[in-house]
Short mmCIF file of C-alpha atoms in Angstrom, two decimals:
data_model
loop_
_atom_site.label_atom_id
_atom_site.label_comp_id
_atom_site.label_asym_id
_atom_site.label_seq_id
_atom_site.Cartn_x
_atom_site.Cartn_y
_atom_site.Cartn_z
CA UNK A 1 111.00 95.28 103.03
CA UNK A 2 110.85 91.59 104.02
CA UNK A 3 112.45 90.68 107.12
CA UNK A 4 115.61 88.14 106.43
CA UNK A 5 116.75 85.73 109.44
CA UNK A 6 120.36 83.99 108.26
CA UNK A 7 123.04 82.00 110.74
CA UNK A 8 125.67 84.30 112.91
CA UNK A 9 128.17 82.17 111.82
CA UNK A 10 129.91 78.99 110.25
CA UNK A 11 132.86 76.91 109.89
CA UNK A 12 134.24 74.88 106.97
CA UNK A 13 137.15 73.47 105.14
CA UNK A 14 139.22 74.56 102.19
CA UNK A 15 137.55 72.84 99.22
CA UNK A 16 134.16 72.01 100.59
CA UNK A 17 131.22 73.33 99.31
CA UNK A 18 129.58 76.02 101.81
CA UNK A 19 125.80 76.62 101.71
CA UNK A 20 123.93 79.82 103.87
CA UNK A 21 119.90 79.27 104.01
CA UNK A 22 118.40 82.99 104.23
CA UNK A 23 114.76 82.88 105.33
CA UNK A 24 112.15 85.76 103.95
CA UNK A 25 108.91 84.58 104.94
CA UNK A 26 107.26 87.96 103.95
CA UNK A 27 108.52 88.23 100.75
CA UNK A 28 106.59 90.23 98.82
CA UNK A 29 106.11 89.43 94.81
CA UNK A 30 108.19 92.40 93.76
CA UNK A 31 111.19 91.61 95.77
CA UNK A 32 113.82 89.83 94.74
CA UNK A 33 116.51 88.08 96.63
CA UNK A 34 120.95 89.82 96.67
CA UNK A 35 123.63 88.77 98.20
CA UNK A 36 126.91 90.68 99.05
CA UNK A 37 130.10 89.50 101.09
CA UNK A 38 132.20 91.77 102.65
CA UNK A 39 135.34 91.58 104.17
CA UNK A 40 137.06 93.33 107.09
CA UNK A 41 137.94 97.22 106.70
CA UNK A 42 136.01 96.76 102.96
CA UNK A 43 132.78 97.47 101.51
CA UNK A 44 130.55 94.65 100.59
CA UNK A 45 130.56 93.48 97.19
CA UNK A 46 127.62 92.21 95.25
CA UNK A 47 127.56 88.25 94.15
CA UNK A 48 124.57 86.93 92.95
CA UNK A 49 120.62 88.51 92.47
CA UNK A 50 117.43 86.27 91.96
CA UNK A 51 114.14 86.27 91.61
CA UNK A 52 112.97 82.57 91.42
CA UNK A 53 114.57 79.18 90.53
CA UNK A 54 118.16 78.82 90.52
CA UNK A 55 120.73 81.86 89.10
CA UNK A 56 124.46 80.75 88.75
CA UNK A 57 127.24 82.87 88.00
CA UNK A 58 131.32 82.39 88.22
CA UNK A 59 131.48 82.46 92.05
CA UNK A 60 128.21 81.52 93.25
CA UNK A 61 124.62 79.52 92.93
CA UNK A 62 121.61 80.96 94.13
CA UNK A 63 118.83 78.53 94.81
CA UNK A 64 114.78 79.60 95.54
CA UNK A 65 112.24 77.38 96.09
CA UNK A 66 108.92 77.92 94.91
CA UNK A 67 107.42 79.85 98.11
CA UNK A 68 110.22 82.31 97.63
CA UNK A 69 110.10 82.04 101.51
CA UNK A 70 113.79 81.34 101.92
CA UNK A 71 117.10 81.16 99.14
CA UNK A 72 120.78 79.04 99.48
CA UNK A 73 123.95 80.85 98.48
CA UNK A 74 126.21 77.52 97.56
CA UNK A 75 129.70 78.33 96.96
CA UNK A 76 131.62 75.40 94.98
CA UNK A 77 134.98 73.96 96.54
CA UNK A 78 135.59 77.06 98.79
CA UNK A 79 139.46 78.81 99.90
CA UNK A 80 140.28 80.47 102.75
CA UNK A 81 140.02 83.96 100.66
CA UNK A 82 136.30 83.29 100.88
CA UNK A 83 136.30 84.18 104.18
CA UNK A 84 134.03 87.07 104.75
CA UNK A 85 130.72 87.97 106.06
CA UNK A 86 127.70 87.05 103.90
CA UNK A 87 124.22 89.67 103.95
CA UNK A 88 121.20 88.26 102.24
CA UNK A 89 119.27 91.33 100.97
CA UNK A 90 115.33 91.08 100.26
CA UNK A 91 114.13 94.33 98.28
CA UNK A 92 112.39 95.23 95.61
CA UNK A 93 114.95 95.22 92.13
CA UNK A 94 114.05 99.71 92.02
CA UNK A 95 114.98 99.84 95.17
CA UNK A 96 114.63 104.07 94.88
CA UNK A 97 113.28 105.45 97.91
CA UNK A 98 113.22 102.28 99.31
CA UNK A 99 115.35 101.32 102.47
CA UNK A 100 117.40 98.99 101.58
CA UNK A 101 119.28 97.94 104.65
CA UNK A 102 121.46 94.87 105.33
CA UNK A 103 120.85 92.46 108.14
CA UNK A 104 123.60 91.20 110.33
CA UNK A 105 124.97 88.23 107.93
CA UNK A 106 126.83 85.14 108.09
CA UNK A 107 130.36 85.17 109.01
CA UNK A 108 132.10 82.39 107.25
CA UNK A 109 135.12 80.79 108.78
CA UNK A 110 136.92 78.46 105.81
CA UNK A 111 139.60 76.88 107.60
CA UNK A 112 142.88 75.47 106.22
CA UNK B 1 136.13 101.77 84.34
CA UNK B 2 136.87 104.09 87.64
CA UNK B 3 135.12 102.30 90.89
CA UNK B 4 133.53 104.14 94.00
CA UNK B 5 136.15 106.03 96.25
CA UNK B 6 135.78 107.38 98.91
CA UNK B 7 137.63 109.78 101.45
CA UNK B 8 139.25 110.03 103.45
CA UNK B 9 139.93 106.55 104.93
CA UNK B 10 140.26 107.18 108.35
CA UNK B 11 139.43 110.58 110.16
CA UNK B 12 139.22 111.17 114.08
CA UNK B 13 136.96 114.07 115.61
CA UNK B 14 135.97 115.39 118.63
CA UNK B 15 132.11 114.92 119.88
CA UNK B 16 130.52 118.57 118.95
CA UNK B 17 131.94 119.36 116.03
CA UNK B 18 131.11 119.12 112.53
CA UNK B 19 132.67 116.36 109.18
CA UNK B 20 132.00 115.89 105.65
CA UNK B 21 133.00 112.61 103.72
CA UNK B 22 133.27 113.03 100.21
CA UNK B 23 132.42 109.78 97.69
CA UNK B 24 133.40 109.89 93.66
CA UNK B 25 130.84 107.16 92.26
CA UNK B 26 131.27 104.52 89.80
CA UNK B 27 131.67 105.54 85.97
CA UNK B 28 128.53 106.09 84.60
CA UNK B 29 126.54 105.58 88.11
CA UNK B 30 124.50 108.47 88.69
CA UNK B 31 122.51 107.67 92.08
CA UNK B 32 124.52 107.36 95.71
CA UNK B 33 123.77 105.49 98.47
CA UNK B 34 125.12 106.26 102.15
CA UNK B 35 125.28 103.18 104.82
CA UNK B 36 126.30 103.07 108.52
CA UNK B 37 128.35 100.15 109.84
CA UNK B 38 129.30 99.76 113.27
CA UNK B 39 131.77 97.32 114.29
CA UNK B 40 130.29 93.80 114.05
CA UNK B 41 127.00 94.77 112.56
CA UNK B 42 125.76 95.10 109.02
CA UNK B 43 125.41 98.44 107.31
CA UNK B 44 122.87 100.72 108.00
CA UNK B 45 121.16 103.10 105.45
CA UNK B 46 121.15 106.63 105.69
CA UNK B 47 119.87 107.90 102.50
CA UNK B 48 120.25 108.30 99.18
CA UNK B 49 120.40 110.75 96.15
CA UNK B 50 119.06 110.44 92.59
CA UNK B 51 119.78 113.41 90.25
CA UNK B 52 120.96 115.62 92.70
CA UNK B 53 117.62 114.86 95.28
CA UNK B 54 117.49 113.05 98.47
CA UNK B 55 115.31 109.93 97.12
CA UNK B 56 114.42 107.64 100.06
CA UNK B 57 116.58 108.06 103.87
CA UNK B 58 116.56 105.78 106.73
CA UNK B 59 115.96 106.07 110.41
CA UNK B 60 118.99 108.94 110.99
CA UNK B 61 118.20 112.26 112.64
CA UNK B 62 118.23 115.59 110.55
CA UNK B 63 121.96 116.13 111.79
CA UNK B 64 123.07 113.56 108.70
CA UNK B 65 122.85 115.48 105.32
CA UNK B 66 123.63 115.01 102.03
CA UNK B 67 124.48 116.50 98.82
CA UNK B 68 124.91 115.25 95.49
CA UNK B 69 126.85 117.06 92.75
CA UNK B 70 126.25 117.23 88.98
CA UNK B 71 129.18 114.63 88.28
CA UNK B 72 127.28 112.31 90.96
CA UNK B 73 129.78 112.59 93.71
CA UNK B 74 128.45 112.63 97.02
CA UNK B 75 129.18 114.24 100.50
CA UNK B 76 127.41 112.82 103.54
CA UNK B 77 127.99 115.63 106.45
CA UNK B 78 127.55 114.65 109.95
CA UNK B 79 126.66 118.01 112.53
CA UNK B 80 127.13 117.72 116.58
CA UNK B 81 128.69 114.60 116.06
CA UNK B 82 128.34 112.07 119.20
CA UNK B 83 130.26 109.09 120.33
CA UNK B 84 127.81 106.45 118.61
CA UNK B 85 128.23 108.34 115.65
CA UNK B 86 131.80 106.27 115.74
CA UNK B 87 131.69 103.91 112.04
CA UNK B 88 132.39 102.58 109.22
CA UNK B 89 131.04 105.07 106.32
CA UNK B 90 130.23 103.61 103.43
CA UNK B 91 129.06 104.87 100.26
CA UNK B 92 127.74 103.02 97.03
CA UNK B 93 126.69 103.62 93.47
CA UNK B 94 124.33 102.42 90.64
CA UNK B 95 122.68 102.99 87.78
CA UNK B 96 119.02 104.82 87.79
CA UNK B 97 116.73 103.97 89.94
CA UNK B 98 117.41 100.47 90.28
CA UNK B 99 119.95 100.69 92.77
CA UNK B 100 121.09 96.66 92.85
CA UNK B 101 123.46 95.95 92.54
CA UNK B 102 125.05 98.58 94.59
CA UNK B 103 129.00 98.70 93.71
CA UNK B 104 130.83 100.29 97.30
CA UNK B 105 133.52 101.86 98.31
CA UNK B 106 135.90 100.69 100.89
CA UNK B 107 134.51 103.41 103.23
CA UNK B 108 135.41 106.27 105.56
CA UNK B 109 136.63 104.96 109.14
CA UNK B 110 135.33 108.05 111.37
CA UNK B 111 136.12 107.90 115.29
CA UNK B 112 134.62 110.60 117.76
CA UNK B 113 136.12 110.99 121.26
#
């Protein structure tokens, strides 16, 4: 599975846009990029998934350049409740038998 | 739609004992994956069950074992508990073998003393 690298932590303020970049230089052709959010004492929650270019849903956008060696999760106008750990995962969409493992994640702190 | 539920929420065991953790998958999901999350770290994949059979395993010793039942609920069993087994154990369900996105429960906090 492709190794991912993301910043350990980021600080932001309410109302700002937060962009978290994940590097995955050895991404495979059939790999997808998936982001999860985790609050303390809760399980991770799926945010968004993409393969190339741009994906947008009601909570976030995911930007993937043409070479797919990195991706950026964009959280628009964050609030205090967006304080959490964000994980970037890269692997086949069909993860059967594969070891879909999380890295250390990025701790995002949103300040008032 | 019923989400993933895990029981118990907290558990304290003594080194050398055995423990069983339980997970009810989300309605309509037939695949269950188990993860171990140590404090301050990301979840680590233990194993996955699909149609009642183990379908992939991470780097965990054989004393970590599991079951999936016909109703797709699952159990994680850990024998000969060690202090390092203290962690949050997460269960995630999904449909079919395309296990992304995963739907997680809130975990069982296991403390081994």
